[in-house]
Short mmCIF file of C-alpha atoms in Angstrom, two decimals:
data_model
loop_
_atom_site.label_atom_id
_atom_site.label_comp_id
_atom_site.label_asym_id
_atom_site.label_seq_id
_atom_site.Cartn_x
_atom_site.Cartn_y
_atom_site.Cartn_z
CA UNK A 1 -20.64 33.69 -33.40
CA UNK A 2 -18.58 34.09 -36.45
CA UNK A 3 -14.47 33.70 -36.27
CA UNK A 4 -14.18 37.55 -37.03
CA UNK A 5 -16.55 38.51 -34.52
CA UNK A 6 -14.14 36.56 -32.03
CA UNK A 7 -11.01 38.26 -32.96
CA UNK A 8 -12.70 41.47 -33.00
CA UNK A 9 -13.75 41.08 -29.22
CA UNK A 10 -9.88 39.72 -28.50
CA UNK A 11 -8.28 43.06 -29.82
CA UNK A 12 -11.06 45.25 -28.46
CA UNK A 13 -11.61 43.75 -25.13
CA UNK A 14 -15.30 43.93 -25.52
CA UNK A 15 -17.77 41.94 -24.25
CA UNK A 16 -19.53 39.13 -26.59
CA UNK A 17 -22.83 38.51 -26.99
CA UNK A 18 -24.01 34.97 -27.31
CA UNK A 19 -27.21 34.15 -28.18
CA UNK A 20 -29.34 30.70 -27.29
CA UNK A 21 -30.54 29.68 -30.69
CA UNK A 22 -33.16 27.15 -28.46
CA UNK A 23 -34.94 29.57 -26.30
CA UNK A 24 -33.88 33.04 -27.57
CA UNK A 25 -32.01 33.68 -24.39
CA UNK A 26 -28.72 35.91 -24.89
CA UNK A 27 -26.30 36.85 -21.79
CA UNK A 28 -23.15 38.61 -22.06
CA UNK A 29 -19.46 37.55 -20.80
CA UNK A 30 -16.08 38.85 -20.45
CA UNK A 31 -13.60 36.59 -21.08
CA UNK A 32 -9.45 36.81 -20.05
CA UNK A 33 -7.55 37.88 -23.27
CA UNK A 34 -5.53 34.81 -22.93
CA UNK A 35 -8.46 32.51 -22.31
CA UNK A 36 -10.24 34.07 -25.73
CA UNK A 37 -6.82 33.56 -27.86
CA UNK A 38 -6.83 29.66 -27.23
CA UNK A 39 -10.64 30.17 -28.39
CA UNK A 40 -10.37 32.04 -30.92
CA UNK A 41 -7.46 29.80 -32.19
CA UNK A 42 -9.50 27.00 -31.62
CA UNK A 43 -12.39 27.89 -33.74
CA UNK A 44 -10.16 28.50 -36.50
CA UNK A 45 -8.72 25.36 -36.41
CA UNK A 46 -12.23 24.15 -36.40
CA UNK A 47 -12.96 25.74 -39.42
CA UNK A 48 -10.55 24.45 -41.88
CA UNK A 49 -11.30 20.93 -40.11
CA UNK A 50 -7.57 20.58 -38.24
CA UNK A 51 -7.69 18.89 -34.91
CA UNK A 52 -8.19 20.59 -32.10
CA UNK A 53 -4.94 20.75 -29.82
CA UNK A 54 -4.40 21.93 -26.11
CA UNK A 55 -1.67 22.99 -24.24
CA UNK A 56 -1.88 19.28 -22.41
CA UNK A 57 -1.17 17.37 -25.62
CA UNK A 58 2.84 19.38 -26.22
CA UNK A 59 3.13 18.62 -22.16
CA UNK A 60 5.38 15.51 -21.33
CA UNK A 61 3.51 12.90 -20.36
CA UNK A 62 3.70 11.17 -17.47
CA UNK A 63 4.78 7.35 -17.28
CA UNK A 64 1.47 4.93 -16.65
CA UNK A 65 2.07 2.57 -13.31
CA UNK A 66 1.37 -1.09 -14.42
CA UNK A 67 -0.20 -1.64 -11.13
CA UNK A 68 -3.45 0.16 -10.08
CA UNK A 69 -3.39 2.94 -7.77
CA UNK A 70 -4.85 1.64 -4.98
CA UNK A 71 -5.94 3.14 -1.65
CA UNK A 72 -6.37 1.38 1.39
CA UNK A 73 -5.28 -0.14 4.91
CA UNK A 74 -3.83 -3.24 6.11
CA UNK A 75 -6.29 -5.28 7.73
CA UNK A 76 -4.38 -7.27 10.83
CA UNK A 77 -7.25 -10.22 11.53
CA UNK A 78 -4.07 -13.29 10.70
CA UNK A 79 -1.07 -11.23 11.67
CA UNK A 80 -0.25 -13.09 14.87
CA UNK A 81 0.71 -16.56 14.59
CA UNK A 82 -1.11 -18.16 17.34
CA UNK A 83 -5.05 -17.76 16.82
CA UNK A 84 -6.06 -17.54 20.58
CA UNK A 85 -4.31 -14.15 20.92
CA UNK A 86 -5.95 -12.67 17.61
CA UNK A 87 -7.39 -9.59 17.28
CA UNK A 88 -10.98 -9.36 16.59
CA UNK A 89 -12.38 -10.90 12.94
CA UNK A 90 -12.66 -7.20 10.76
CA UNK A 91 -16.55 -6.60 11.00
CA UNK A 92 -17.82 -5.89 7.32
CA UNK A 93 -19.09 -2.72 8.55
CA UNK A 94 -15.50 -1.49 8.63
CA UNK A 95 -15.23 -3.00 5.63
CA UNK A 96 -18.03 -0.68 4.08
CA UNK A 97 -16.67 2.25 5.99
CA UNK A 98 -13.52 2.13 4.24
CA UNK A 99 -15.73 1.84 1.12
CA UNK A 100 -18.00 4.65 1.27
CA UNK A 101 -15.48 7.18 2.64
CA UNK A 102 -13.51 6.14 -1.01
CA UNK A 103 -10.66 3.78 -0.52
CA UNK A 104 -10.80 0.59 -2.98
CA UNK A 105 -8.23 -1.94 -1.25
CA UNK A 106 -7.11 -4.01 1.92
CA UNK A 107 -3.59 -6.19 2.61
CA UNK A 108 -3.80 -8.83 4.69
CA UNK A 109 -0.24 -9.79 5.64
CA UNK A 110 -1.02 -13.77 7.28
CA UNK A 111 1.45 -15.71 9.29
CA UNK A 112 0.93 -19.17 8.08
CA UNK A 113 0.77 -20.62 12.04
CA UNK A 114 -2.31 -18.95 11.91
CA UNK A 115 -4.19 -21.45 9.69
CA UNK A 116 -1.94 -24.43 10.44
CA UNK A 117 -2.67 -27.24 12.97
CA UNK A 118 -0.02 -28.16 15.25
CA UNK A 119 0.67 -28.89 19.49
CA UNK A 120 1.37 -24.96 20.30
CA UNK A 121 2.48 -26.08 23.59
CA UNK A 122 6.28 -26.74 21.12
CA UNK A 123 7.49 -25.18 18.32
CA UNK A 124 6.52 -26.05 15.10
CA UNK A 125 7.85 -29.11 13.06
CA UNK A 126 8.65 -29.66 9.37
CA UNK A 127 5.66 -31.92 8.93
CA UNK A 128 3.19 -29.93 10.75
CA UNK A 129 3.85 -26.83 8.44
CA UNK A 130 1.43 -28.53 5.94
CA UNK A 131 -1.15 -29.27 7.62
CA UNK A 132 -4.09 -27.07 6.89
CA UNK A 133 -6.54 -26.11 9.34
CA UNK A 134 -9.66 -25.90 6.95
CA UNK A 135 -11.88 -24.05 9.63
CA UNK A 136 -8.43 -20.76 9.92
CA UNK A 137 -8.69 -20.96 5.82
CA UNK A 138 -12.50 -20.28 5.97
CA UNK A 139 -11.90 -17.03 7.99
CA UNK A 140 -9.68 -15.97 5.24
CA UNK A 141 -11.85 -16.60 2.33
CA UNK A 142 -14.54 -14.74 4.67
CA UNK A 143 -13.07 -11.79 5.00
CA UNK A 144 -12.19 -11.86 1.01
CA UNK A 145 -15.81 -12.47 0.15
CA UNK A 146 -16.57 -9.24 2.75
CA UNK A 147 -14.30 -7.05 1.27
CA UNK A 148 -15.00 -7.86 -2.60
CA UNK A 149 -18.65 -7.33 -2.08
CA UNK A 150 -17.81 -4.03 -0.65
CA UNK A 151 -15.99 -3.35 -3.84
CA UNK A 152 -12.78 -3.52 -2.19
CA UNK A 153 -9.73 -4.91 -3.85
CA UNK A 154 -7.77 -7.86 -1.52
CA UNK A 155 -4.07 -8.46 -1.53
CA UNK A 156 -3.32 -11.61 0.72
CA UNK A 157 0.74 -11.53 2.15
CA UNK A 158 2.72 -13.96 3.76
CA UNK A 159 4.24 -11.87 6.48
CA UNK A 160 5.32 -15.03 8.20
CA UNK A 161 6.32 -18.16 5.45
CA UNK A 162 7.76 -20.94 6.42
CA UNK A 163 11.05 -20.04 7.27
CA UNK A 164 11.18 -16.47 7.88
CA UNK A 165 9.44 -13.41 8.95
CA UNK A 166 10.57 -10.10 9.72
CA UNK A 167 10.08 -10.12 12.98
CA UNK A 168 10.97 -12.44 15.77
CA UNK A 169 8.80 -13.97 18.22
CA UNK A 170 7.99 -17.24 16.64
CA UNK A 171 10.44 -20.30 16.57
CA UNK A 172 11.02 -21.49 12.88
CA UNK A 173 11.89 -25.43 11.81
CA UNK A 174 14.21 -24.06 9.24
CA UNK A 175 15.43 -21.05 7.36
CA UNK A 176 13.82 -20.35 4.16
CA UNK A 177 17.16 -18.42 2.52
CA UNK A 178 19.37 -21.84 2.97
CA UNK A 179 16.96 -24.53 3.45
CA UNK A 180 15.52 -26.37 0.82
CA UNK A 181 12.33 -27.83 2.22
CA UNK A 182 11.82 -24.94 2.82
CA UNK A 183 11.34 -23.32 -0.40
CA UNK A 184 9.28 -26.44 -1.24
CA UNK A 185 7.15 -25.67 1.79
CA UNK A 186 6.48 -21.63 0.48
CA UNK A 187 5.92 -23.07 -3.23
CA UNK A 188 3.27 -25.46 -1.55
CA UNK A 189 1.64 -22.54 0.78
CA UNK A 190 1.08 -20.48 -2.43
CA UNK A 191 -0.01 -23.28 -4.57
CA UNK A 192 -2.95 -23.49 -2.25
CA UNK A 193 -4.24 -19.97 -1.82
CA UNK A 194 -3.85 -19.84 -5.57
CA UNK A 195 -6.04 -22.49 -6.07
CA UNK A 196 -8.43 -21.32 -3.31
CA UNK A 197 -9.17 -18.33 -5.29
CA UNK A 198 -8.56 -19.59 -8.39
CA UNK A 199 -11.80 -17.77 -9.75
CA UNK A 200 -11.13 -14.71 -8.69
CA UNK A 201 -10.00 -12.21 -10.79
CA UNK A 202 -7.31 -9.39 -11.09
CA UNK A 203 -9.39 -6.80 -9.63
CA UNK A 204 -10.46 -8.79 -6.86
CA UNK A 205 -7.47 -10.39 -5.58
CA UNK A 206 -3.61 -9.74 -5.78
CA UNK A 207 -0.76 -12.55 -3.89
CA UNK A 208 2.10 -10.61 -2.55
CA UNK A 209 4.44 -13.39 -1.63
CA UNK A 210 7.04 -12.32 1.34
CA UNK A 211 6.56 -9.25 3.98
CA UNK A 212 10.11 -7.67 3.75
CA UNK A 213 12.62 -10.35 2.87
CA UNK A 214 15.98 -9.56 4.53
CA UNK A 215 18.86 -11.47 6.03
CA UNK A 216 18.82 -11.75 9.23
CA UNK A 217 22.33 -12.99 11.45
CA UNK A 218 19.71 -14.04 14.10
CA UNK A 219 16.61 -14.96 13.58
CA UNK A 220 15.41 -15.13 16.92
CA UNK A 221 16.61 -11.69 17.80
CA UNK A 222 14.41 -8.58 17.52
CA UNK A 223 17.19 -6.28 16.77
CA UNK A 224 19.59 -8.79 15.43
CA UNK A 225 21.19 -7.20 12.16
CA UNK A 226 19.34 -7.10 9.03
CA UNK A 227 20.56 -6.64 5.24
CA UNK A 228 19.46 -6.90 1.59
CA UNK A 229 18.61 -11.22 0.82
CA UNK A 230 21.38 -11.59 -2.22
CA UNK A 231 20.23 -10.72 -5.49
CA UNK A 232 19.64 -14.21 -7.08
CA UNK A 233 18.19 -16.08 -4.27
CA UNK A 234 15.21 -13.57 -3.76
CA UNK A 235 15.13 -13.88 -7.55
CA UNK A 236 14.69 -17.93 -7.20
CA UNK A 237 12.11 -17.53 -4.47
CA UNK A 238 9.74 -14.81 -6.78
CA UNK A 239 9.99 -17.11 -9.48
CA UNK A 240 8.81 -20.19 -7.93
CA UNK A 241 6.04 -18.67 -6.00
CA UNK A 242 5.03 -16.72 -9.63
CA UNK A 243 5.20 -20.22 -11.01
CA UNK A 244 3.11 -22.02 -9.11
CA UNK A 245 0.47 -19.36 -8.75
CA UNK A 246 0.14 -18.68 -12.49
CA UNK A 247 -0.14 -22.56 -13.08
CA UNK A 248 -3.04 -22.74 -11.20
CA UNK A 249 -4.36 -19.10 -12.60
CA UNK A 250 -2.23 -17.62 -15.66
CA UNK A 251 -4.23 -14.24 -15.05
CA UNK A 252 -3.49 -13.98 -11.49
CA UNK A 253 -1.82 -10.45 -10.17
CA UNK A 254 1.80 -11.26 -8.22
CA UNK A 255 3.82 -8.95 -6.13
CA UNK A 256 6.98 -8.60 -4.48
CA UNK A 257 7.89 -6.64 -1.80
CA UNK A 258 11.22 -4.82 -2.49
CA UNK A 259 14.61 -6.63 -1.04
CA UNK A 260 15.98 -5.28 2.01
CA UNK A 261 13.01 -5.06 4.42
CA UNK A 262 10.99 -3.85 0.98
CA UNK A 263 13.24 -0.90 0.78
CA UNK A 264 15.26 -1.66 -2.28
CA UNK A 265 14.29 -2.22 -6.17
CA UNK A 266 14.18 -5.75 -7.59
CA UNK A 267 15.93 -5.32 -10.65
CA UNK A 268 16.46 -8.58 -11.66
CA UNK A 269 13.20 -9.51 -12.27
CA UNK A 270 12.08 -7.69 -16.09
CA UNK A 271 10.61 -10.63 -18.05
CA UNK A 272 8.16 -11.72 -15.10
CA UNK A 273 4.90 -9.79 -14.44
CA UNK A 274 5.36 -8.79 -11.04
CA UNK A 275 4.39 -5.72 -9.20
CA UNK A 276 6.84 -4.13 -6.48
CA UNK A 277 5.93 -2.85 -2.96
CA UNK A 278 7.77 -0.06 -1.42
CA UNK A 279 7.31 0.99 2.14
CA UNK A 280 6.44 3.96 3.32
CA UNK A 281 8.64 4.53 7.14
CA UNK A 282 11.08 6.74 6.02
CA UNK A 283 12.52 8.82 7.99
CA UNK A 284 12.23 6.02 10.52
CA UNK A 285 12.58 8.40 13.74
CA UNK A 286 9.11 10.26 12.39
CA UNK A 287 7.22 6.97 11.75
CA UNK A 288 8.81 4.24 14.77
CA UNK A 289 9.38 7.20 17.22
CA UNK A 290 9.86 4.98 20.31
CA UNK A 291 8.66 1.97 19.43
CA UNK A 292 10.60 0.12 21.59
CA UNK A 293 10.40 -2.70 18.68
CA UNK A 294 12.50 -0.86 16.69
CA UNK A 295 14.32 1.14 19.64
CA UNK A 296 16.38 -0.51 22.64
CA UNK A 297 15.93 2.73 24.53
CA UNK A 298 13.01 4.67 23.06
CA UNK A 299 13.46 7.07 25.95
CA UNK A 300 16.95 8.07 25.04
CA UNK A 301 15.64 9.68 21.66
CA UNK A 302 15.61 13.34 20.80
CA UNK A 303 12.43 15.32 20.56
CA UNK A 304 11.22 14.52 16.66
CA UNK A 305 9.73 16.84 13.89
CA UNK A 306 8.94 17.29 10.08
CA UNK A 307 11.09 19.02 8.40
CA UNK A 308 13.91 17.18 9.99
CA UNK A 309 17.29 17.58 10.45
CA UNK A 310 19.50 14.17 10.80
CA UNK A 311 23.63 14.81 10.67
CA UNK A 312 23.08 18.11 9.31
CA UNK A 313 20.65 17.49 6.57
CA UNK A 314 17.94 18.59 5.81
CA UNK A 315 15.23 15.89 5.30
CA UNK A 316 11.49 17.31 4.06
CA UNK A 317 9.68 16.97 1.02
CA UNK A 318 12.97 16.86 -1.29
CA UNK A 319 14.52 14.54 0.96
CA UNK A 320 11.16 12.01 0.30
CA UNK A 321 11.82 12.57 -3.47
CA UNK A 322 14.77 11.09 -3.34
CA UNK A 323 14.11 8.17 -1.38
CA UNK A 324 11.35 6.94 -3.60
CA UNK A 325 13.23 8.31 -6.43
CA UNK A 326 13.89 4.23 -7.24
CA UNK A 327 10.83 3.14 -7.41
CA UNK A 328 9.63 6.97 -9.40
CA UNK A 329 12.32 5.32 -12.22
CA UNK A 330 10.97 2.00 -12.12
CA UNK A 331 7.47 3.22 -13.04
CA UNK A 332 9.33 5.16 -15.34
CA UNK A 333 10.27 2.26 -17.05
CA UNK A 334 7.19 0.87 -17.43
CA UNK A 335 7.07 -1.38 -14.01
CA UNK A 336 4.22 -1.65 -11.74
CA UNK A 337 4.38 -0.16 -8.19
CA UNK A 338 2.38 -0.35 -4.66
CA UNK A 339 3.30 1.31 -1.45
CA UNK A 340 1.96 -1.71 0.37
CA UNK A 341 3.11 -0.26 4.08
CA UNK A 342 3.28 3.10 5.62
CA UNK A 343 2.35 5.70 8.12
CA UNK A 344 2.98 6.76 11.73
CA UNK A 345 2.95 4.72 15.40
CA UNK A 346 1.21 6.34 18.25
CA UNK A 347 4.09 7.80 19.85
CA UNK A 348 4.82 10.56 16.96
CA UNK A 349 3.06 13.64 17.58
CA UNK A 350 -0.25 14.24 15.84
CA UNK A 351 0.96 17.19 13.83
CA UNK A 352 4.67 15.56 12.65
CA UNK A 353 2.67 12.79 11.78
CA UNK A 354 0.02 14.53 9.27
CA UNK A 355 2.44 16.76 8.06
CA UNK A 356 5.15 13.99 6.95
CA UNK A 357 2.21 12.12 5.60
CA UNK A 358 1.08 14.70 3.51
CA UNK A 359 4.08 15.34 2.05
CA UNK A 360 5.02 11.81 1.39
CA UNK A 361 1.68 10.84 -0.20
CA UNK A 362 2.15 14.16 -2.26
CA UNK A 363 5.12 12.77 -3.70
CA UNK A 364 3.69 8.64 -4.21
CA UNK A 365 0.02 10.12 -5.77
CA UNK A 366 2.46 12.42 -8.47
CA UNK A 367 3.37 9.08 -9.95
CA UNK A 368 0.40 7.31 -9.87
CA UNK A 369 1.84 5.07 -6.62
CA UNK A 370 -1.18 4.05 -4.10
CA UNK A 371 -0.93 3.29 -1.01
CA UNK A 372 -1.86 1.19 2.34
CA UNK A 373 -1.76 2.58 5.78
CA UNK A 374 -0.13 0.18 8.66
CA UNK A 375 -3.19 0.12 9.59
CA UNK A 376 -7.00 0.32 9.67
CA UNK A 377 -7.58 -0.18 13.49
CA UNK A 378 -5.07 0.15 15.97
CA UNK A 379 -1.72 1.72 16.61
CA UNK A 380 -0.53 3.20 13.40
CA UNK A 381 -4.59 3.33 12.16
CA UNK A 382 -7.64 6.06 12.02
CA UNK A 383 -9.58 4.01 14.31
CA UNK A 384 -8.78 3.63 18.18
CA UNK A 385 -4.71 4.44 17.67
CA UNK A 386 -4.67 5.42 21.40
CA UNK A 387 -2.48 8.64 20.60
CA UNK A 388 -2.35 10.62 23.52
CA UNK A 389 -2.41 14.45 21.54
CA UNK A 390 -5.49 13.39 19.20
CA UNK A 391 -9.00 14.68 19.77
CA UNK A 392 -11.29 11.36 18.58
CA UNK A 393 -14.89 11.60 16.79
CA UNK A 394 -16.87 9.15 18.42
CA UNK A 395 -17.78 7.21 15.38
CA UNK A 396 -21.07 4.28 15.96
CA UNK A 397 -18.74 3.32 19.26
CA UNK A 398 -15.43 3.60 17.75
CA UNK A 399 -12.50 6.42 17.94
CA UNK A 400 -12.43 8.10 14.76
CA UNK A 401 -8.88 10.26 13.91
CA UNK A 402 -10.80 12.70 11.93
CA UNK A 403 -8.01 14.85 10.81
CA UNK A 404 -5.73 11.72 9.43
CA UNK A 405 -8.86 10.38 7.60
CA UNK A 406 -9.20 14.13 5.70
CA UNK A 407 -5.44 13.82 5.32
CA UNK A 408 -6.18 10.10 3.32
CA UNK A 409 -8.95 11.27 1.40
CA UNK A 410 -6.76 14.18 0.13
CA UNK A 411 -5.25 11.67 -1.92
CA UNK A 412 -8.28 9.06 -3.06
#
């Protein structure tokens, strides 16, 4: 077709013929006005041997996330501290499950009791926090080898370092924000998974060093009070893990969760290559509703939906925009960012739940932020959550949330 007998079709709104110079097959097609203009303008620009330009290429582009997008679930195998009240090791048929229905990437947030040896019948002491139970580290490096074969990216997390943990329920030798041994004792626990999985590369295996640093008045109370760690001592304690885990590896991935119960930007941190984690919990009446971990008197709690109204505002989609609008401007500036926690417990009804979901993962997936559920299997999961409103697919034994699976796979 020549360039005149294009514009002719344009202004008469005929139909073109185009004929298959291979097997002498013509067919006839009406094309939009609009749709033969950006042809038509094309195939002059072709002519005199300009590029060819699109409507995408005067668009603003979007800012690239340093970190990869990933997709995923936290996988809870060394979450509890004391081994003998574990859950089940993750069978690597989940593993391929999560796979083949698209995801690319587990966390596995570890409490470091887990894989230490010490009398459990006392709490731990300083001494005993080094020593290494070889046979707990073997389970770990298991369920790595599992998931990378199933193509799965792995991002190990100390929930519990020596020293601190979010949560309560296990008595501490020290306090990692004012003690220094130990500091030396997280620079040492890091120092060895590093050189574990010293081989493995970027796309295999990521080290997120602290679950949700926070000060805590009491760190033996669940609901004791719990603020931002200041700026420059969370600095010192990124820096030294990054250190040590780069000395072993200088091409191993690092990330930090954000300050304040991963909540706020670390913004003094530019010059070291370190990825952020956000969480994902916000509002926290739609995603704790009644956990009575988070409230005294979950009964006492008004009925919950999505949109929301809290002190006379309006919380929805807009109101999620703005809460992640601090980690939106540190992609924006070129940073790398994870949403390494989120989603719903059991007690938020089914249809809050998806809803708020959807709308928060809309907002993450339009800056290139990926994600892991809280969790794979259990509670807050797509496999045997116990939620009282869902109706389960019985999937090889196991209770499938159907509808919050299409909801994840929305956004692969």
């Amino acid at each position: 077709m020549s360039i005149s007998t294009g514009l002719i079709a344009i202004f008469t709104k005929r139909p073109i013929i185009f004929k298959d110079h291979f097997g002498g097959v013509s067919f006839q097609m009406n094309m939009h006005r609009r749709e033969m203009l950006k042809k038509a303008s094309a195939l002059a620009l072709s002519a005199t041997g300009l590029p060819l330009l699109d409507a995408d290429d005067f668009a603003p582009k979007k800012p690239t996330n340093k970190l990869p997008r990933w997709k995923g679930f936290n996988i809870l195998d060394f979450f509890n501290p004391d081994p003998r009240n574990k859950r089940q090791n993750t069978p690597e048929e989940y593993l391929r499950w999560i796979a083949d229905w698209g995801f690319d990437f587990i966390r596995v947030p570890m409490a470091y009791p887990y894989y230490v040896d010490f009398d459990r019948t006392r709490p731990i002491t300083k001494e005993e926090v080094y020593r290494i139970n070889v046979d707990r580290v073997h389970e770990v490096v298991d369920l790595v080898e599992k998931a990378n074969r199933c193509g799965l990216h792995v991002s190990l997390n100390l929930h519990r370092a020596p020293g601190f943990c979010v949560n309560a329920g296990f008595e501490e030798p020290y306090n990692l924000w004012e003690d220094p041994e130990a500091l030396e004792a997280f620079t040492f626990h890091w120092a060895y998974w590093a050189k574990v999985f010293r081989h493995k590369t970027q796309d295999q295996i990521s080290f997120d060093l602290l679950n949700e640093p926070c000060w805590r008045a009491d760190m033996n109370d669940q609901f004791s009070k719990r603020s931002a760690v200041p700026k420059e001592l969370y600095r010192s304690l990124i820096v030294k893990g990054f250190d040590v885990i780069r000395m072993v590896n200088p091409k191993h991935r690092i990330i930090a969760d954000g300050n304040n119960i991963g909540n706020d930007v670390i913004d003094n941190i530019p010059e070291l290559d370190v990825g952020q984690s956000c969480r994902g919990y916000a509002p926290g009446l739609v995603s704790h509703y009644k956990a009575p971990w988070v409230f005294p008197r979950p009964q006492d709690l008004p009925a919950v939906s999505w949109p929301n109204v809290d002190n006379g505002k309006l919380q929805a989609k807009a109101w999620l925009r703005e809460q992640f609008a601090p980690w939106i401007a540190l992609v924006e500036q070129g940073g790398g960012v994870h949403c390494g926690e989120c989603g719903a417990w059991r007690e938020t009804p089914h249809d809050v739940a998806l809803t708020w979901m959807d709308d928060m993962f809309s907002v993450l997936t339009e800056y290139g932020i990926g994600f892991a559920l809280w969790e794979f299997d259990g509670d807050f999961g797509i496999l045997n959550s116990s939620r009282k409103d869902v109706q389960y697919e019985d999937w090889y034994g196991q209770k499938l949330d159907r509808r919050m699976l299409a909801l994840l796979e929305k956004y692969i």
